[in-house]
Coordinates of C-alpha atoms in Angstrom, one line a residue:
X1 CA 72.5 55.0 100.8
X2 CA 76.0 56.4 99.6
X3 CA 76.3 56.9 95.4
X4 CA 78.8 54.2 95.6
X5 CA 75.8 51.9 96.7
X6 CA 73.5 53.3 94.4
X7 CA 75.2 52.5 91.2
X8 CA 75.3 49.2 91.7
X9 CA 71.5 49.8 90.9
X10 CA 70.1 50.3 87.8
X11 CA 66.9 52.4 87.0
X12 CA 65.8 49.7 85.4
X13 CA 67.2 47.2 88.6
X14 CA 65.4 50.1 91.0
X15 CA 61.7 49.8 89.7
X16 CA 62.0 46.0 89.1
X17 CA 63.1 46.1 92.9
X18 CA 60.4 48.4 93.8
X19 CA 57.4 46.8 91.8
X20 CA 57.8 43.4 92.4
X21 CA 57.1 43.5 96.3
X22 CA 54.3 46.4 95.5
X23 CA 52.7 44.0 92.9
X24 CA 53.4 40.8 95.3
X25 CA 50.6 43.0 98.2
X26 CA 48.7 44.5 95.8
X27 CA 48.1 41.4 94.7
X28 CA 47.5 39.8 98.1
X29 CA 45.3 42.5 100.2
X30 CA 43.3 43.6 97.0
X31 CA 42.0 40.3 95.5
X32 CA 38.8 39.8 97.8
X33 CA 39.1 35.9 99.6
X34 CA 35.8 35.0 97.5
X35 CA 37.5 35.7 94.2
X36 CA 40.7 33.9 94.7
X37 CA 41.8 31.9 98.0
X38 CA 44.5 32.0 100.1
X39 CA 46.8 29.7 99.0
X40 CA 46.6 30.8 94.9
X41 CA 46.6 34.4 96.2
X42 CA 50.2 34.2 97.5
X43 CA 51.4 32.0 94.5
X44 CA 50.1 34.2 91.8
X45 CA 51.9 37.2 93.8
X46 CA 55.2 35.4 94.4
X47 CA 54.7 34.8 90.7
X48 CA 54.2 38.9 89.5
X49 CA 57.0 39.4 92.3
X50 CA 59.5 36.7 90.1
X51 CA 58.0 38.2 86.9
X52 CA 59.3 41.2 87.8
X53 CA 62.7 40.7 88.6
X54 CA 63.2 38.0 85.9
X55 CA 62.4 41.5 83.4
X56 CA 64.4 44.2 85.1
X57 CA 67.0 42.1 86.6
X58 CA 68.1 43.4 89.9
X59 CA 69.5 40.5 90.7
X60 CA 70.8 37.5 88.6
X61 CA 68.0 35.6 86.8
X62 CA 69.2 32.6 88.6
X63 CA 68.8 34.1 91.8
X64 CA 65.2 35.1 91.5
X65 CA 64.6 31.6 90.0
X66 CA 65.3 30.4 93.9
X67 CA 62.6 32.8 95.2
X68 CA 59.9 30.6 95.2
X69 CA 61.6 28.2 97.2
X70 CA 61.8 31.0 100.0
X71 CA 58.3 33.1 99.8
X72 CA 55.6 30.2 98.5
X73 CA 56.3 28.1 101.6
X74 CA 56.9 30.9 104.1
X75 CA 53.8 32.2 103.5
X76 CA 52.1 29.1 103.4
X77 CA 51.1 29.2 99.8
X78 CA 52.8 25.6 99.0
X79 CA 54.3 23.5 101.3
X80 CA 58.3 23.0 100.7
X81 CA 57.9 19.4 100.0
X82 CA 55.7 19.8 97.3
X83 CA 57.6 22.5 95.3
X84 CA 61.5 21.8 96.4
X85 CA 61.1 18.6 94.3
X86 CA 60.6 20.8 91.4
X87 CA 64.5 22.0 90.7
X88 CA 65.4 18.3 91.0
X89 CA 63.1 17.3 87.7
X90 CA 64.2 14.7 85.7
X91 CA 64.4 16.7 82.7
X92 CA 66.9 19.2 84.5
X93 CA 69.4 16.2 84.6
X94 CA 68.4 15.6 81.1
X95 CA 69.6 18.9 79.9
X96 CA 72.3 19.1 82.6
X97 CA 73.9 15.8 80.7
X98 CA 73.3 17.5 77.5
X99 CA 75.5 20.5 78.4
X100 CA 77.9 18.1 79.9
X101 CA 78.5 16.3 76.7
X102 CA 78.5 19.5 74.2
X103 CA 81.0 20.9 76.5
X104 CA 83.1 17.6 76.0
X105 CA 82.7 18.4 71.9
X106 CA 83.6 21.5 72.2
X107 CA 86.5 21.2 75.0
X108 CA 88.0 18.7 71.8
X109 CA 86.8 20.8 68.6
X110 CA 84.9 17.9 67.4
X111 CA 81.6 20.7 66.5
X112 CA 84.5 22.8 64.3
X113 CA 85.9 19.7 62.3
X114 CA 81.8 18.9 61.8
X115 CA 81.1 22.6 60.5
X116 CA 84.4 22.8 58.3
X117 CA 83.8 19.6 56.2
X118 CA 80.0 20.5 56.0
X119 CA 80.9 23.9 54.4
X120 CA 83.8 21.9 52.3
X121 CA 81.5 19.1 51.0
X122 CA 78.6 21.7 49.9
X123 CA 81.2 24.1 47.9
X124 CA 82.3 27.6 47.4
X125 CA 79.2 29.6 45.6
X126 CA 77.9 32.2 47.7
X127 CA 74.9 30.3 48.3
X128 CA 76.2 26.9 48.6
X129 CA 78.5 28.8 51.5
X130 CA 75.4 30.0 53.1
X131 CA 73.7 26.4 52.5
X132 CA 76.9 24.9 54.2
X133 CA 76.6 27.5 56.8
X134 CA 73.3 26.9 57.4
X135 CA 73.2 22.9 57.9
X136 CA 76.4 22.6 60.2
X137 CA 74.9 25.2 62.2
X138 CA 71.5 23.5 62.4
X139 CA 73.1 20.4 63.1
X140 CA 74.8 21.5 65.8
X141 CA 72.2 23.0 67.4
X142 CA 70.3 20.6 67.8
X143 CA 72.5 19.1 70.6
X144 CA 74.8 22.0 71.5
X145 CA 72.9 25.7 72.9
X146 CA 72.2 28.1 70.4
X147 CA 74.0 30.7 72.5
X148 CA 77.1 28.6 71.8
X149 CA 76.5 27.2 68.8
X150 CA 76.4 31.0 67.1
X151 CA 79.5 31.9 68.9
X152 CA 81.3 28.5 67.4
X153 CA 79.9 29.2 64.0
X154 CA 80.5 33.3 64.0
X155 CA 84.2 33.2 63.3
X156 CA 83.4 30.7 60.6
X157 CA 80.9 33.0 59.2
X158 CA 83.4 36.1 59.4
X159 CA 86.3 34.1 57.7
X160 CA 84.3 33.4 55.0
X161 CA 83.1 36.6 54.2
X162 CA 86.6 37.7 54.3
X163 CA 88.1 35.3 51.6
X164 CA 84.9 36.1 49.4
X165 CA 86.2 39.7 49.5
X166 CA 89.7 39.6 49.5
X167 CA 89.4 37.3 46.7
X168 CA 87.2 39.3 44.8
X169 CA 84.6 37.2 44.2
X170 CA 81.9 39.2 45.3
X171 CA 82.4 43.1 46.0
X172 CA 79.8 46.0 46.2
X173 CA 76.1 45.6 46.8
X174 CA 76.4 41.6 46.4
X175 CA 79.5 41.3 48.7
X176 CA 77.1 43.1 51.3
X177 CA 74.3 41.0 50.4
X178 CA 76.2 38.1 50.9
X179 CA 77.6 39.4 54.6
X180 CA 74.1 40.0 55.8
X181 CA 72.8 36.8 54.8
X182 CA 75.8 34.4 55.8
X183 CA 75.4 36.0 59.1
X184 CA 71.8 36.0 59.8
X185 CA 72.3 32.4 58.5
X186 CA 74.4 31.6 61.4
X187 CA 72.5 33.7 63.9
X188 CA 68.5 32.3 62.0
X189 CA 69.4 28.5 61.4
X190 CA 71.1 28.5 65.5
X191 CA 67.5 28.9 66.7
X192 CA 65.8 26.6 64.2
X193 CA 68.1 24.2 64.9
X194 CA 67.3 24.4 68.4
X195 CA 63.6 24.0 68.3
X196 CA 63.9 20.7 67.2
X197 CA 65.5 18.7 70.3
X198 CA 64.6 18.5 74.4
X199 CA 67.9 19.4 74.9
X200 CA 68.9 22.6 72.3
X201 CA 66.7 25.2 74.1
X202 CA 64.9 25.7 77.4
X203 CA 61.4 26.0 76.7
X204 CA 61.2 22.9 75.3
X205 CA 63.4 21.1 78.0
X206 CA 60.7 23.7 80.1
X207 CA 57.4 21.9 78.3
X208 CA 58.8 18.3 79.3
X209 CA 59.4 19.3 82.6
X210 CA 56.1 20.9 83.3
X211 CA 54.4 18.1 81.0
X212 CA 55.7 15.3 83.7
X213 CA 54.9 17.4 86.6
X214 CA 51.4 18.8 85.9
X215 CA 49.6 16.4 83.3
X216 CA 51.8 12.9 84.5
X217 CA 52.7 13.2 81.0
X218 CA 56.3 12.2 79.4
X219 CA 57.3 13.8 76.8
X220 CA 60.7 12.4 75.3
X221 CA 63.1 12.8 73.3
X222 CA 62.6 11.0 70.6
X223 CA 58.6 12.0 70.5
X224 CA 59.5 15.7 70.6
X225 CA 62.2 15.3 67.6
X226 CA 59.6 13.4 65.9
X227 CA 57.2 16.3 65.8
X228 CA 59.2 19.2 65.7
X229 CA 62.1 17.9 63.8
X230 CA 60.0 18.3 60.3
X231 CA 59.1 21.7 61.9
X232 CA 62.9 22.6 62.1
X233 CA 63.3 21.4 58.3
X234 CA 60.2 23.3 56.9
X235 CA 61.6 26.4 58.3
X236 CA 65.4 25.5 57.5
X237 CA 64.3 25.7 54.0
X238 CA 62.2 28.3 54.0
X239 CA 65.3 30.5 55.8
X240 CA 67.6 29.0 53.0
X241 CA 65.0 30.2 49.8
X242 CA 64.1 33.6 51.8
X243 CA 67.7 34.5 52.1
X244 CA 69.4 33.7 49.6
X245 CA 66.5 34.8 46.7
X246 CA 64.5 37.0 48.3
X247 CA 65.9 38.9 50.9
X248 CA 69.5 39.4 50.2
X249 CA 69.5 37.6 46.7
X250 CA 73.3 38.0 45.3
X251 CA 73.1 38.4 41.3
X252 CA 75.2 35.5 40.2
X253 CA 76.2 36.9 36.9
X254 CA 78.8 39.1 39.1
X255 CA 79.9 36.5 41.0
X256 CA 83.5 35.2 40.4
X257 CA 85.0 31.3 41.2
X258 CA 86.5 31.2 44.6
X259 CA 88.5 28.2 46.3
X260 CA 88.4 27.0 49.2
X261 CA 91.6 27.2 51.2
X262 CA 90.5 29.0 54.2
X263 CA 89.0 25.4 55.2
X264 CA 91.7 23.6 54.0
X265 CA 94.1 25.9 56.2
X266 CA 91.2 25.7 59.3
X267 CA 91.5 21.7 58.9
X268 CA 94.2 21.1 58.7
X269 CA 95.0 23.5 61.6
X270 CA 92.8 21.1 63.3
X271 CA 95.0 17.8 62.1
X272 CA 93.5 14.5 61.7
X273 CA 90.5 13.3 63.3
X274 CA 91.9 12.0 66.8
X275 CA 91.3 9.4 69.5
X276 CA 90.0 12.0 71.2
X277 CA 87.4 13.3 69.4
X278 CA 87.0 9.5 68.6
X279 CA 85.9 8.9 72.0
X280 CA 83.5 12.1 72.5
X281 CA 81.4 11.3 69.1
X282 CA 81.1 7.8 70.2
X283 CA 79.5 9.0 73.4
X284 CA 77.3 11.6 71.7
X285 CA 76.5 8.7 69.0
X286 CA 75.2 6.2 72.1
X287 CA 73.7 8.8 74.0
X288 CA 71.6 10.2 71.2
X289 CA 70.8 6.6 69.8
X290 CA 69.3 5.9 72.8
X291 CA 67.5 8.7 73.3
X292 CA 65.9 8.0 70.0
X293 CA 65.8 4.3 69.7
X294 CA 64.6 3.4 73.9
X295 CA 60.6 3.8 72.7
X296 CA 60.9 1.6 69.8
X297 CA 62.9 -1.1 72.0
X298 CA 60.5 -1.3 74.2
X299 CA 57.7 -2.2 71.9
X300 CA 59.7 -5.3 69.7
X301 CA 57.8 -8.2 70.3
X302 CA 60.5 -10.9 70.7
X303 CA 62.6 -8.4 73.0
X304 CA 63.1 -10.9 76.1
X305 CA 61.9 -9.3 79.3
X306 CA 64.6 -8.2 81.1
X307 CA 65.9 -5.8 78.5
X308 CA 62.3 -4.6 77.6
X309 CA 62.1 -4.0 81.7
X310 CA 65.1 -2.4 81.5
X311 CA 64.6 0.0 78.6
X312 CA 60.9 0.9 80.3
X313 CA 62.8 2.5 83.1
X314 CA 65.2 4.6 81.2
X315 CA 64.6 8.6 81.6
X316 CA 66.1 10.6 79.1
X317 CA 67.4 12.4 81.8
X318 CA 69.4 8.9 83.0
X319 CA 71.1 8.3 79.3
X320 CA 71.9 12.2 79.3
X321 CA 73.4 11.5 82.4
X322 CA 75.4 8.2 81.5
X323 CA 76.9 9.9 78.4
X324 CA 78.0 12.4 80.4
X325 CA 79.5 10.2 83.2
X326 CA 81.4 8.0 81.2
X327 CA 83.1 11.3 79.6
X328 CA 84.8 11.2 82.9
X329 CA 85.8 7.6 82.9
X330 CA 87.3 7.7 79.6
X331 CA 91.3 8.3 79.4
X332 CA 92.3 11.2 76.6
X333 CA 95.5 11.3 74.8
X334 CA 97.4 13.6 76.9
X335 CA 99.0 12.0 79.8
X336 CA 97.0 12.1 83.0
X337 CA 94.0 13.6 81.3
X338 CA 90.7 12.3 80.9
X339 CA 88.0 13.5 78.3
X340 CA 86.5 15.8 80.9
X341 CA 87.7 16.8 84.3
X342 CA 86.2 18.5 86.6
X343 CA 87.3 21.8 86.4
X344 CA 86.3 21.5 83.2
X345 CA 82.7 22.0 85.0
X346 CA 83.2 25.8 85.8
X347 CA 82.0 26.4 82.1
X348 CA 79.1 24.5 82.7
X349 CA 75.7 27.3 82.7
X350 CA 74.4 25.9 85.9
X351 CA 72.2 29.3 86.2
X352 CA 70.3 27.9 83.6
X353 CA 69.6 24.8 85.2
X354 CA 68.4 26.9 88.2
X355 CA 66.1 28.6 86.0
X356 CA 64.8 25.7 85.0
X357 CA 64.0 25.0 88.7
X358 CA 62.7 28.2 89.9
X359 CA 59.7 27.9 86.2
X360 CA 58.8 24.2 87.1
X361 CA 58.6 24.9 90.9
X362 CA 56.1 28.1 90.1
X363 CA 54.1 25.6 87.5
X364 CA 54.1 23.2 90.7
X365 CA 52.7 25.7 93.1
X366 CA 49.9 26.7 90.5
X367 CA 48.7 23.0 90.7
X368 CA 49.1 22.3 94.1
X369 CA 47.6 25.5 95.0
X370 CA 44.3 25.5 92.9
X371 CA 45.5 28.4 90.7
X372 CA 45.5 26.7 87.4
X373 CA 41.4 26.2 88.5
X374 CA 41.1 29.9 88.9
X375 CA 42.7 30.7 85.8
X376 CA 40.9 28.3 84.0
X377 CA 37.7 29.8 85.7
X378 CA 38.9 33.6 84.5
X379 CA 39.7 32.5 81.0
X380 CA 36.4 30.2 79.9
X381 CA 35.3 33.4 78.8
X382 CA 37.9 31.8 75.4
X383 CA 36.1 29.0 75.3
X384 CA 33.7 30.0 72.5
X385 CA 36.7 30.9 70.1
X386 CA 38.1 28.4 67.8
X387 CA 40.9 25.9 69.3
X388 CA 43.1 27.0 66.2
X389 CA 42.0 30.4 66.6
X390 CA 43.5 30.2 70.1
X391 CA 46.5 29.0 69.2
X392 CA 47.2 31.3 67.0
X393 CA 46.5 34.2 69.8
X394 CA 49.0 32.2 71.8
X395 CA 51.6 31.9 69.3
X396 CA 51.6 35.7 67.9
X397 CA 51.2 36.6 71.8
X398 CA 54.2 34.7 73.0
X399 CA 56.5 35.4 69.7
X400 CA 55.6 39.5 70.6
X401 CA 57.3 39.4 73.6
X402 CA 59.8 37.4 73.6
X403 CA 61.2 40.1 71.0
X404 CA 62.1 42.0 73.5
X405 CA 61.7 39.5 76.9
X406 CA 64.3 36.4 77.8
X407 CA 62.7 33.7 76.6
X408 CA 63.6 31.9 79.3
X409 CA 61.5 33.8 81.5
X410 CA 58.8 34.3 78.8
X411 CA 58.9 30.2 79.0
X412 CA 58.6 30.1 82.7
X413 CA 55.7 32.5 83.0
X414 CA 53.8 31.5 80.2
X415 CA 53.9 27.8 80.1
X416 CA 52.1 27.0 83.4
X417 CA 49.6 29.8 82.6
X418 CA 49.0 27.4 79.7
X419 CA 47.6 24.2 81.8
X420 CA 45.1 26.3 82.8
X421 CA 44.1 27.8 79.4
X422 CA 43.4 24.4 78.5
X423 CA 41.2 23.2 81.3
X424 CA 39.6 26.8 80.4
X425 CA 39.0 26.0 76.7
X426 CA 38.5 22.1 77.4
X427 CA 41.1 21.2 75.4
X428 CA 44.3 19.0 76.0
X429 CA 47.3 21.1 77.5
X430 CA 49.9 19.9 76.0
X431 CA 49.3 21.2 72.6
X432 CA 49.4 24.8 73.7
X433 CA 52.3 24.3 75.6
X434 CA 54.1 23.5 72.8
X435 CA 52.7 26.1 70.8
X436 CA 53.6 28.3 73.8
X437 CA 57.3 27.0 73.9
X438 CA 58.2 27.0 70.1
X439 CA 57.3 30.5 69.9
X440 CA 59.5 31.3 72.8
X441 CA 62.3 29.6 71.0
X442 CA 61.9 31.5 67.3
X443 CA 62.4 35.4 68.0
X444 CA 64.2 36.9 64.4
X445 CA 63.5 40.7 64.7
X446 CA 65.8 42.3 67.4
X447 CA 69.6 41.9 68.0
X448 CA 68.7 41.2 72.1
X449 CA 65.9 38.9 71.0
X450 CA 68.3 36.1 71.1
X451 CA 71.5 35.4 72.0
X452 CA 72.6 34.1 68.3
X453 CA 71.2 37.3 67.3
X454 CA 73.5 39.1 69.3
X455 CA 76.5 37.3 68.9
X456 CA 75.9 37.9 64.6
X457 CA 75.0 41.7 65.8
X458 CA 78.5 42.1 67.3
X459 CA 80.5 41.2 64.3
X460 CA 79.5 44.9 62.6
X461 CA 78.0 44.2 59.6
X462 CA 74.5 43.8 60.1
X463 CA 72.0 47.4 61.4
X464 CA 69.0 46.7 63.5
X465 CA 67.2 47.8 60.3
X466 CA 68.7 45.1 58.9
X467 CA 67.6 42.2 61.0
X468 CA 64.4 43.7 61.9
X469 CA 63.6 43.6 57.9
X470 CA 64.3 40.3 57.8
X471 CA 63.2 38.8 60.8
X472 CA 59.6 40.0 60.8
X473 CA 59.1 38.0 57.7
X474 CA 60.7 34.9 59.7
X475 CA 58.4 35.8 62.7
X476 CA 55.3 35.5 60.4
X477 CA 55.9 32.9 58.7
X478 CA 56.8 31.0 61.8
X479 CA 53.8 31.6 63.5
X480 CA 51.9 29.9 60.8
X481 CA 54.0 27.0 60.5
X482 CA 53.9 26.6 64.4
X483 CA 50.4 26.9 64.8
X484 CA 49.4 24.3 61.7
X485 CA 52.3 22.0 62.8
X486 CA 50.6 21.9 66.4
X487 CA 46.9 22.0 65.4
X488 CA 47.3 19.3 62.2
X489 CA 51.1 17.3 63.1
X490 CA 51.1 16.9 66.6
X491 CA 48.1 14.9 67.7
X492 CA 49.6 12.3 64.4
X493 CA 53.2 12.2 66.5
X494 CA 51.6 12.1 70.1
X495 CA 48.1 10.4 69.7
X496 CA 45.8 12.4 71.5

């Protein structure tokens, strides 16, 4: 191989490349038959093999997502019927809508007009800045990616801390003080936001998917906002408190009064509210009303029987997909354009719809294979340890690497592993796979933790000293409030 070919290699590509296959037969000629049979033999090594290259990356995490569709059948660990299914999930097309419709609101600025009257209506303080910052960032998130919700709000963030400065409102120590915290603000309150909705991140798009597949259990929208919504809140305030008093507390008897005008000058660069974004926030109203509202419909008394029929059948996945269908029907102001085209489409993450796939059709294989019975049989040696106990294990376990792992891979690795801890410790799955998901979703520490911590990182002002001081705090205090919110609020929202 020529050095040309070579540095299109990584070290880090060249032992993922080397170690997955070695791990894949190491895996298959070394586990004796009476331990593990066939058929969970090659799925748990097609599983290290994907592991592997979903950490060092030698080719596209999309890519290796698609893996299992080639190896598990070929070596007759699952047949392709069973698993193919699996990157066709409903809950894919429920987050594939999702992305469909933030795309429309941000194609037509609708999440910057949000933002800017937010951070208008709260005021001009430092700390009403960072509280304004902080809730149209949330908000946001909830329905748009983190990723992209961070990079919306970043220039925001910058601005701000600009006219604070150039304005002399702030200056020395508090002026710095108030840069750190409006960022981390942006890049904290992007992924709290997000752990509240199906749709915002993907482990918990991830945990319905697998929920439907391997326990014939559907989790929707509305019970999922229900139980980690007040999650969200608990931990919004606690960011807003630890922030802004604790951690980078500005001393307010050096603070100056400061207007406005760089909003005033951002909306009205943005003109009045249009047609446009008219028709994109009535779709995003209908689609999320019904995402929310379909369980209650269903259960009115005097509802006559062909709506109650109807609303019964209604995925979350279908009313992602009719809000973002009918962003295609509808006409836009500009002549000859609509409120999406396709092209429009190209900005679509459709990698992440593959990972999606390639982590449901592994959890697939691990139940139609018998390996979740295995690993349940390998970890009863847990069962004598306290269920809360073992969350908590699961939730520090799973925050820890994440740190420094995609959580999107984390998510896809760890969350089948989860149905069979349960069957291990006797307990239902479904809690520690939401334990398992939310602390994939809340990494605070490291600037490639997540991507709204590297998109904050970018801007200059912040050191990873800086973030790592801050988030650890974050990362304790969320893997208390995760693992009470699961032990003592979840079986209240979900009745089990």
């Amino acid at each position: 191989m020529d050095s040309q070919s070579e540095k299109q290699y990584t070290v880090r590509n060249w032992i993922g490349l080397i170690l997955g296959p070695l791990l894949f037969a190491l895996t298959f000629f070394f586990i004796p038959q009476d331990i593990l049979a066939y058929e969970p033999r090659i799925v748990l090594g097609v599983t290290l093999l994907v592991a592997t290259y979903w950490v060092t990356e030698p080719v596209p995490l999309p890519v290796t997502s698609l893996i299992p569709l080639v190896l598990i059948p070929a070596f007759y660990g699952v047949d392709i019927e069973t698993i193919a299914p699996a990157y066709t999930n409903p809950v894919i097309f429920m987050y594939g809508g999702g992305f469909v419709i933030a795309l429309a609101i941000e194609k037509w600025d609708l999440h910057r007009r949000i933002a800017l009257n937010i951070i208008k209506m709260i005021g001009s303080e430092s700390n009403r800045m960072i509280l304004g910052i902080l809730i149209a960032t949330a908000g946001i998130s909830m329905f748009v990616s983190n990723a992209a919700t961070a990079l919306m709000m970043l220039p925001v963030a910058v601005a701000l801390i600009n006219e604070v400065r150039d304005k002399s409102i702030l200056e020395g120590e508090n002026l710095k003080k108030f840069s750190k915290g409006i960022l981390l603000t942006v890049a904290y309150s992007a992924t709290i936001g997000g752990l509240a909705t199906l749709v915002a991140a993907v482990p918990n798009a991830l945990l319905a998917g697998i929920a439907s597949s391997q326990l014939d259990r559907e989790v929707t929208f509305a019970e999922w906002l229900f139980f980690a919504g007040p999650l969200a809140l608990v931990m919004l305030i606690i960011l807003y408190f630890y922030l802004t008093k604790v951690q980078f507390k500005v001393d307010k008897s050096d603070e100056k009064s400061g207007s406005m005008d760089f909003i005033e000058d951002e909306l009205e660069d943005l003109g009045k509210f249009n047609s446009d974004e008219m028709k994109v926030a009535a779709v995003f109203l209908i689609t999320v009303s019904l995402w929310i509202l379909s369980p209650f419909i269903i259960s009115i008394p005097f509802i006559p029987e062909p709506v109650g029929i109807f609303f019964e059948g209604l995925h979350d996945g279908t009313i992602a997909i009719f809000g973002a269908v009918m962003l295609f029907f509808l006409p836009s102001s500009k002549k000859g354009e609509r409120i999406l085209a396709w092209k429009d489409m190209k900005e679509l993450p459709w990698g992440v719809l593959l990972l999606f796939g390639g982590g449901m059709s592994l959890a697939e294989a691990f139940g139609a294979s018998g390996l979740n019975e295995s690993i349940a049989d390998v970890l009863g040696l847990l069962e004598g340890l306290g269920y809360i106990f073992i969350l908590l294990l699961l939730v520090v376990f799973v925050l820890s690497i994440t740190e420094i792992l995609s959580n999107t891979a984390v998510s896809n690795l760890v969350l089948p592993l989860t149905v069979g801890l349960g069957i291990a410790v006797g307990v239902d799955p479904l809690p520690l796979m939401a334990a398992a998901a939310l602390a994939a979703g809340s990494c605070y520490m490291l600037p490639v933790a997540t991507p709204p911590n590297t998109a904050v990182f970018s801007a200059g002002y912040l050191t990873v000293g800086d973030m790592a001081k801050a988030g650890v705090w974050l990362n304790i205090i969320s893997v208390i409030v995760i693992t009470l919110a699961v032990y003592f609020w979840m079986p209240v929202i979900f009745e089990f």
